[in-house]
mmCIF file of C-alpha atoms in Angstrom:
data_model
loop_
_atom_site.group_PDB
_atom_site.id
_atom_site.type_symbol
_atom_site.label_atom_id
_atom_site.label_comp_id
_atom_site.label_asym_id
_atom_site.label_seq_id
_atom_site.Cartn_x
_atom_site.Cartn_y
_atom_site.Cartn_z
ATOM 1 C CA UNK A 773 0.000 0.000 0.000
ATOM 2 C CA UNK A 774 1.414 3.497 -1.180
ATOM 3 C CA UNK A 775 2.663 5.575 1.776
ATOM 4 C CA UNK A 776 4.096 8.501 2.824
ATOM 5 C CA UNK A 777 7.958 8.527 3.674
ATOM 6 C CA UNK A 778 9.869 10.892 5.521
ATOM 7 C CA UNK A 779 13.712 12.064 6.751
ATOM 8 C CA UNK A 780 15.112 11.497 8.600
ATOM 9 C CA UNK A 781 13.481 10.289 11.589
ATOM 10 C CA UNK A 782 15.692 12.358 14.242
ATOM 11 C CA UNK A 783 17.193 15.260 14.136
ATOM 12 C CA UNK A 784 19.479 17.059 16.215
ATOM 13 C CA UNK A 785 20.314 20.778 15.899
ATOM 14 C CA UNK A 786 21.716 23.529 17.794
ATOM 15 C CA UNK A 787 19.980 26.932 18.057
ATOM 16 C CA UNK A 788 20.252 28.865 15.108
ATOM 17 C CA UNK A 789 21.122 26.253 12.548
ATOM 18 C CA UNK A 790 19.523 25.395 9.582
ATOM 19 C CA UNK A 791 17.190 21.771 8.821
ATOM 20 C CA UNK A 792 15.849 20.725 6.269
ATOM 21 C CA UNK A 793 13.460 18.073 6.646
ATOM 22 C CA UNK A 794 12.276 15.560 3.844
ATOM 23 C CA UNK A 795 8.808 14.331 2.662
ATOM 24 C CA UNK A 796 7.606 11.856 -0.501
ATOM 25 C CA UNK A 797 4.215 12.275 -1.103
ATOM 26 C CA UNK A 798 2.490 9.357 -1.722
ATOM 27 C CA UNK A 799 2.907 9.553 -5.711
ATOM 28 C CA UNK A 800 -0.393 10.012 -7.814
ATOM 29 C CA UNK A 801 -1.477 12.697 -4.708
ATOM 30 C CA UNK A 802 -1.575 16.344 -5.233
ATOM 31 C CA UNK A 803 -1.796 18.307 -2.183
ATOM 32 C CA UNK A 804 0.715 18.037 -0.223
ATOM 33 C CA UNK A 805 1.072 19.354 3.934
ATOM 34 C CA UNK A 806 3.353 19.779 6.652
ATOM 35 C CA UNK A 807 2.138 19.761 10.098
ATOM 36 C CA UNK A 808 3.634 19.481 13.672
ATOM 37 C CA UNK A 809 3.113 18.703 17.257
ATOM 38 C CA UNK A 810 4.477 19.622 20.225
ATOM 39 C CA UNK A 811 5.190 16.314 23.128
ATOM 40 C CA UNK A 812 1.868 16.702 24.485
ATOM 41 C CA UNK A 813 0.016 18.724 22.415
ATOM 42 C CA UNK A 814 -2.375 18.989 19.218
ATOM 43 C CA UNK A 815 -1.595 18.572 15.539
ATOM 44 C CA UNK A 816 -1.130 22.093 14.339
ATOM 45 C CA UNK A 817 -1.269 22.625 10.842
ATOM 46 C CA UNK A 818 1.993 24.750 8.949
ATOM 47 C CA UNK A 819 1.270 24.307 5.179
ATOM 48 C CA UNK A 820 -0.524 23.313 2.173
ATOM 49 C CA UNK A 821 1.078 23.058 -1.135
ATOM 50 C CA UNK A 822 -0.407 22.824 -4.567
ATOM 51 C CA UNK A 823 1.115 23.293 -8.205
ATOM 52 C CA UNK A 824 4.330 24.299 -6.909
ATOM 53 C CA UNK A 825 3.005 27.087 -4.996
ATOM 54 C CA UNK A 826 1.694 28.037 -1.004
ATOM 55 C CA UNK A 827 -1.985 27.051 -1.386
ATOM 56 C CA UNK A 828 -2.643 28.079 2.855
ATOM 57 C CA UNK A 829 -0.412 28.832 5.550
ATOM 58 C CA UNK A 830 -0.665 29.206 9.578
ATOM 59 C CA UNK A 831 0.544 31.786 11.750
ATOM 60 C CA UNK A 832 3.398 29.548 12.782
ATOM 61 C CA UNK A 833 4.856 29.145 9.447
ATOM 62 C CA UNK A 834 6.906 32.599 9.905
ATOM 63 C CA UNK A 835 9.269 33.958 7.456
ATOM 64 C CA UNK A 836 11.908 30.997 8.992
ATOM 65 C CA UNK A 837 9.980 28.330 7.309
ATOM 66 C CA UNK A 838 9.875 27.412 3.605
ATOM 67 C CA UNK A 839 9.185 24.483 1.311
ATOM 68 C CA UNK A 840 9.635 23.241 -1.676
ATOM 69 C CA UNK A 841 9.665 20.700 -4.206
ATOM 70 C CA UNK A 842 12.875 20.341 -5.745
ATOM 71 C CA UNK A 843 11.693 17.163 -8.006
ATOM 72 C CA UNK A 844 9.061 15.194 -8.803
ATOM 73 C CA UNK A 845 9.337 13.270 -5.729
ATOM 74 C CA UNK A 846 10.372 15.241 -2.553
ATOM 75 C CA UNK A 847 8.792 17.636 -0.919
ATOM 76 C CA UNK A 848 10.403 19.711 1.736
ATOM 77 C CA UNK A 849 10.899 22.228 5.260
ATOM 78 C CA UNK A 850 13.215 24.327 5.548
ATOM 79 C CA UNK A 851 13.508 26.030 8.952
ATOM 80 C CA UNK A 852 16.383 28.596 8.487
ATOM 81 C CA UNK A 853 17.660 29.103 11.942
ATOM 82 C CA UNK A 854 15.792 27.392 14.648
ATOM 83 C CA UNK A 855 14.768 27.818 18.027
ATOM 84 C CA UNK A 856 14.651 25.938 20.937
ATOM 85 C CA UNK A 857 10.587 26.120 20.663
ATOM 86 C CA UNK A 858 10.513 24.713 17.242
ATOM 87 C CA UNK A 859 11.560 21.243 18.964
ATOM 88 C CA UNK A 860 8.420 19.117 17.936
ATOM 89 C CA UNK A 861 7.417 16.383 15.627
ATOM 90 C CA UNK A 862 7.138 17.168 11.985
ATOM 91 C CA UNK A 863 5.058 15.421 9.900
ATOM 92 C CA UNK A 864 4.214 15.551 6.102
ATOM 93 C CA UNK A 865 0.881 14.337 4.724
ATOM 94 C CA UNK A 866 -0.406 14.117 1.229
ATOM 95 C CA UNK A 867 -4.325 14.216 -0.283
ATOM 96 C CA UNK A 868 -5.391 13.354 -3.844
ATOM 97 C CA UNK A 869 -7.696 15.917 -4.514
ATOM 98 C CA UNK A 870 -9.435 18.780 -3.041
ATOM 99 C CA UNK A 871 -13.330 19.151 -2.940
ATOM 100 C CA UNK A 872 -16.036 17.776 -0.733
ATOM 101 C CA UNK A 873 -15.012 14.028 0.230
ATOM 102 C CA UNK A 874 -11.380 14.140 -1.292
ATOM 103 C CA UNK A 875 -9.392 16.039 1.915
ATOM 104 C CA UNK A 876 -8.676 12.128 3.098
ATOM 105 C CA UNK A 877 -5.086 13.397 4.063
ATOM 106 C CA UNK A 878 -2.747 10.296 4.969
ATOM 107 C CA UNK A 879 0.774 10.976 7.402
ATOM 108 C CA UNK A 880 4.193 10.246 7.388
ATOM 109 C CA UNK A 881 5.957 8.738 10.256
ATOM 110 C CA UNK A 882 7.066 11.928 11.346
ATOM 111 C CA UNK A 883 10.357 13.580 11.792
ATOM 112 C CA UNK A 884 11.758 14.586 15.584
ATOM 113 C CA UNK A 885 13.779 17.628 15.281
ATOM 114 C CA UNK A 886 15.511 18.523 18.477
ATOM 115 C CA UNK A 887 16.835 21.739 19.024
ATOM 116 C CA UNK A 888 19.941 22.147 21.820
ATOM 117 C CA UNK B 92 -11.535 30.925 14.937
ATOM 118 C CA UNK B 93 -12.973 27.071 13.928
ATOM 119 C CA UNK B 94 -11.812 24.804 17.080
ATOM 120 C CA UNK B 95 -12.803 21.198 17.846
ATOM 121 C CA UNK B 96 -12.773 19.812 21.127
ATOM 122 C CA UNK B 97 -12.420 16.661 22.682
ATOM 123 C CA UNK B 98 -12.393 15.362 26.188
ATOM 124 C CA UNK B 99 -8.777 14.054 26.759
ATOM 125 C CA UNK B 100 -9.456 11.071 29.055
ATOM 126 C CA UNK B 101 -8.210 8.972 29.647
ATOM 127 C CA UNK B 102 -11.427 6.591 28.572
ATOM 128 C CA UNK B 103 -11.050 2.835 29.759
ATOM 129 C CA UNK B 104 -13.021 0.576 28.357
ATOM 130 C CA UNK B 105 -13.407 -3.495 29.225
ATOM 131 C CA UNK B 106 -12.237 -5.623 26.361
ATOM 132 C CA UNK B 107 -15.222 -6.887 23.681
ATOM 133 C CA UNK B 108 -17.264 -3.614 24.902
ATOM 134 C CA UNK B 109 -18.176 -0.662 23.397
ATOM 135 C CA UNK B 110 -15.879 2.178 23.508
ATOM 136 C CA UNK B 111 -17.581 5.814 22.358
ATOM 137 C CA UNK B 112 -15.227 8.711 21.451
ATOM 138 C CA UNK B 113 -16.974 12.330 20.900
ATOM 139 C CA UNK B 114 -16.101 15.628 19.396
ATOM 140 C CA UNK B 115 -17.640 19.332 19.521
ATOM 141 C CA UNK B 116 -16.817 22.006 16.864
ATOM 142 C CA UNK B 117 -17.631 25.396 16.549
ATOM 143 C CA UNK B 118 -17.880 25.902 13.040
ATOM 144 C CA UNK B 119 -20.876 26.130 10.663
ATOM 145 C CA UNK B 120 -19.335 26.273 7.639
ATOM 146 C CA UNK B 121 -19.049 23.179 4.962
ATOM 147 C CA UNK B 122 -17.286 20.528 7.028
ATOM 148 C CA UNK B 123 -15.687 17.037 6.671
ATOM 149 C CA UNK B 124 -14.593 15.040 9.744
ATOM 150 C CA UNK B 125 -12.356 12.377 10.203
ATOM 151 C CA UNK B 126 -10.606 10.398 12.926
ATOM 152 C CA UNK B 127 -7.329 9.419 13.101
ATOM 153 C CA UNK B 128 -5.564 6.891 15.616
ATOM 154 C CA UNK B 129 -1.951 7.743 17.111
ATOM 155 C CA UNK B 130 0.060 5.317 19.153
ATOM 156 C CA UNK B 131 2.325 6.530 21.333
ATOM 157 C CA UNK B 132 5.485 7.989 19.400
ATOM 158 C CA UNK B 133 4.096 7.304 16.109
ATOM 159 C CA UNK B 134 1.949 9.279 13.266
ATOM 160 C CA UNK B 135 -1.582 9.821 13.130
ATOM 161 C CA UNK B 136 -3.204 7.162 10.610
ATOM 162 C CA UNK B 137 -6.242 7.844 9.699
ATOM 163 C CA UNK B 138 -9.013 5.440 10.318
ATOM 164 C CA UNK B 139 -12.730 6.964 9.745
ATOM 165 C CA UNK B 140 -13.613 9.889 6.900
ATOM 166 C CA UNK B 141 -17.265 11.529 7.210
ATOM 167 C CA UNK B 142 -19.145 14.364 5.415
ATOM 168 C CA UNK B 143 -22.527 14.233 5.554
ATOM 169 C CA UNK B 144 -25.179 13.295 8.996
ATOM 170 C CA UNK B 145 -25.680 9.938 9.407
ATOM 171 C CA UNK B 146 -23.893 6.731 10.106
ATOM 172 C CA UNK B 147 -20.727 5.538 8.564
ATOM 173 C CA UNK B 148 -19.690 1.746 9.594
ATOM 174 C CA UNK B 149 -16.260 0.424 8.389
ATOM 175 C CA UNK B 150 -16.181 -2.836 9.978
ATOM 176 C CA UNK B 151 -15.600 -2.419 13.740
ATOM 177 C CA UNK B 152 -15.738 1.607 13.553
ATOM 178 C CA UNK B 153 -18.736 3.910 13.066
ATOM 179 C CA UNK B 154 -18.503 7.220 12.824
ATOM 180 C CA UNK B 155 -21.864 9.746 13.393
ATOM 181 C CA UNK B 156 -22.468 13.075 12.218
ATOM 182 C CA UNK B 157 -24.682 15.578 13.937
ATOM 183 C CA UNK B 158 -24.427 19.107 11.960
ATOM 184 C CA UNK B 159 -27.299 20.559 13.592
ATOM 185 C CA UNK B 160 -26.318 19.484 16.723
ATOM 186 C CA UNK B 161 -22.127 20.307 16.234
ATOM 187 C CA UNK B 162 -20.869 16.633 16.924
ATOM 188 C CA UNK B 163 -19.305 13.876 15.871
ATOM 189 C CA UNK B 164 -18.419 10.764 17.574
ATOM 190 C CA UNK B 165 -16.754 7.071 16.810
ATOM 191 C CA UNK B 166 -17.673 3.764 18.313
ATOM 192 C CA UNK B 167 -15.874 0.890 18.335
ATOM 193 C CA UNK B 168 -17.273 -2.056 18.766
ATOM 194 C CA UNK B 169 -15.579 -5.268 20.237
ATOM 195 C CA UNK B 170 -12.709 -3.149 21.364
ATOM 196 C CA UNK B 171 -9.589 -5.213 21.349
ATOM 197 C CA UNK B 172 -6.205 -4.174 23.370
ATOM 198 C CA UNK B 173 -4.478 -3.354 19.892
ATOM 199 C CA UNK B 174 -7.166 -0.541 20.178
ATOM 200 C CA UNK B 175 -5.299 1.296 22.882
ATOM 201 C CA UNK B 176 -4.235 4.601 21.470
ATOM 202 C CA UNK B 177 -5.053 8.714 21.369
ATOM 203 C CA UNK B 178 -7.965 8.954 18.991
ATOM 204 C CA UNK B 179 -7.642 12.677 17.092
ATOM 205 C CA UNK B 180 -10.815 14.552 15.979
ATOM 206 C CA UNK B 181 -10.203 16.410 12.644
ATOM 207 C CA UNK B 182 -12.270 18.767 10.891
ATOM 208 C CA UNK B 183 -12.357 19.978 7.296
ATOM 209 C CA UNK B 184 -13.908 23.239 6.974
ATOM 210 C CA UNK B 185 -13.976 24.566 3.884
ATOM 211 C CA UNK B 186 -10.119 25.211 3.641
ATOM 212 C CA UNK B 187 -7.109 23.231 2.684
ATOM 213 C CA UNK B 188 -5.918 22.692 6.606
ATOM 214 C CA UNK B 189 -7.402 20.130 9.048
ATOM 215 C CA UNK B 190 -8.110 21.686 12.275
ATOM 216 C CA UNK B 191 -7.325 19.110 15.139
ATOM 217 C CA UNK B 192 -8.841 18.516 18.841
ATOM 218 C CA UNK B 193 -6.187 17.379 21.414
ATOM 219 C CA UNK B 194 -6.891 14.067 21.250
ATOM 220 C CA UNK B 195 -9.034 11.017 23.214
ATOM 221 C CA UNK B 196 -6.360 8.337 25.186
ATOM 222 C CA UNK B 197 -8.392 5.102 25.004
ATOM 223 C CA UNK B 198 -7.064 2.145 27.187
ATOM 224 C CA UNK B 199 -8.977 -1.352 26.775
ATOM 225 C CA UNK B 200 -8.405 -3.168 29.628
ATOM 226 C CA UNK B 201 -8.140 -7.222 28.872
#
């Protein structure tokens, strides 16, 4: 069954360094999201992405955050210099369409960025 | 602001019963709901889509849709240990995001 991959699982940064973490979509979907939650908190939502472009983003995706999707395939985060409150899981989802009945949106196994 | 709200639990329920998970939201809007099960340390993975009132049975799940009344809820019936887990409300409302509640921890106890 297709899935969602993501990398790496951990990662480790120090303040003010730069990550970049990795998504593949599951491949015939479309939309394409980033969320993340803090240990012991909700799912917040950071970004939708359609036809190469920002389709809807949160508050919390500041002018630190970008994505993009450098091939076909991947789909990325970048969080240009981080902060110790960015420590959370990351996780990257995918839908195949948009439209009443199609936001079924299916998660990767997450990425743990830590920041020291 | 569109929230949805859960109560956190923890809900224990005896093995082969019933367990019932509900959900508020605030939002009139267009809206699709679904409910996604997290383990401990691991992803959401979603387990139950609904978008209009009614029932919606997928073998052991059912999920129910009240839009005049704001709610939605899941039952799952013959609840096994494997069901142990945070069950996550999600709405759909209108936009591309889903909006999340903070989650339902379920224990069945064997």
């Amino acid at each position: 069954e297709p899935e969602v991959t993501q990398t790496p699982s951990h990662q480790v940064t120090q303040m003010g360094q730069e990550v970049i973490l990795r998504c593949v979509p599951i491949s015939n979907h479309l939309y394409f999201y980033w969320y993340r939650q803090i240990l012991g908190q909700k799912v917040e939502f950071l970004v939708s992405f359609y036809n190469n472009e920002i389709s809807e983003k949160s508050e919390i995706f500041d002018d630190q955050f970008s994505v993009e999707r450098p091939d076909g395939s991947n789909f990325t985060l970048k969080i240009r210099s981080t902060k110790l409150e960015d420590s959370a899981m990351y996780f990257c989802a995918s839908s195949e369409a948009r439209g009443q009945g199609a936001w079924e949106q299916y998660f990767g196994p997450g990425t743990r960025l830590t920041v020291t | 602001q569109k929230e949805v709200e859960q109560n956190s639990g923890p809900l224990s329920v005896p093995e082969g019963a019933i367990a019932s998970l509900n959900c508020t939201y605030s939002d009139r809007g267009s809206q699709s709901f679904f409910w996604y099960r997290q383990y401990s340390g691991k992803s959401p993975e979603l387990i139950m889509s609904i978008y209009s009132n009614g029932d919606k049975e997928d073998g052991r799940f059912t999920a129910q849709l009240n839009k005049a009344s704001q709610y939605v809820s899941l039952l799952i019936r013959d609840s096994q240990p494997s069901d142990s887990a945070t069950y996550l409300c999600a709405g759909n409302f209108g936009n591309e995001k889903l909006t999340f509640g903070t989650g339902t921890r379920l224990t069945i106890i064997p």
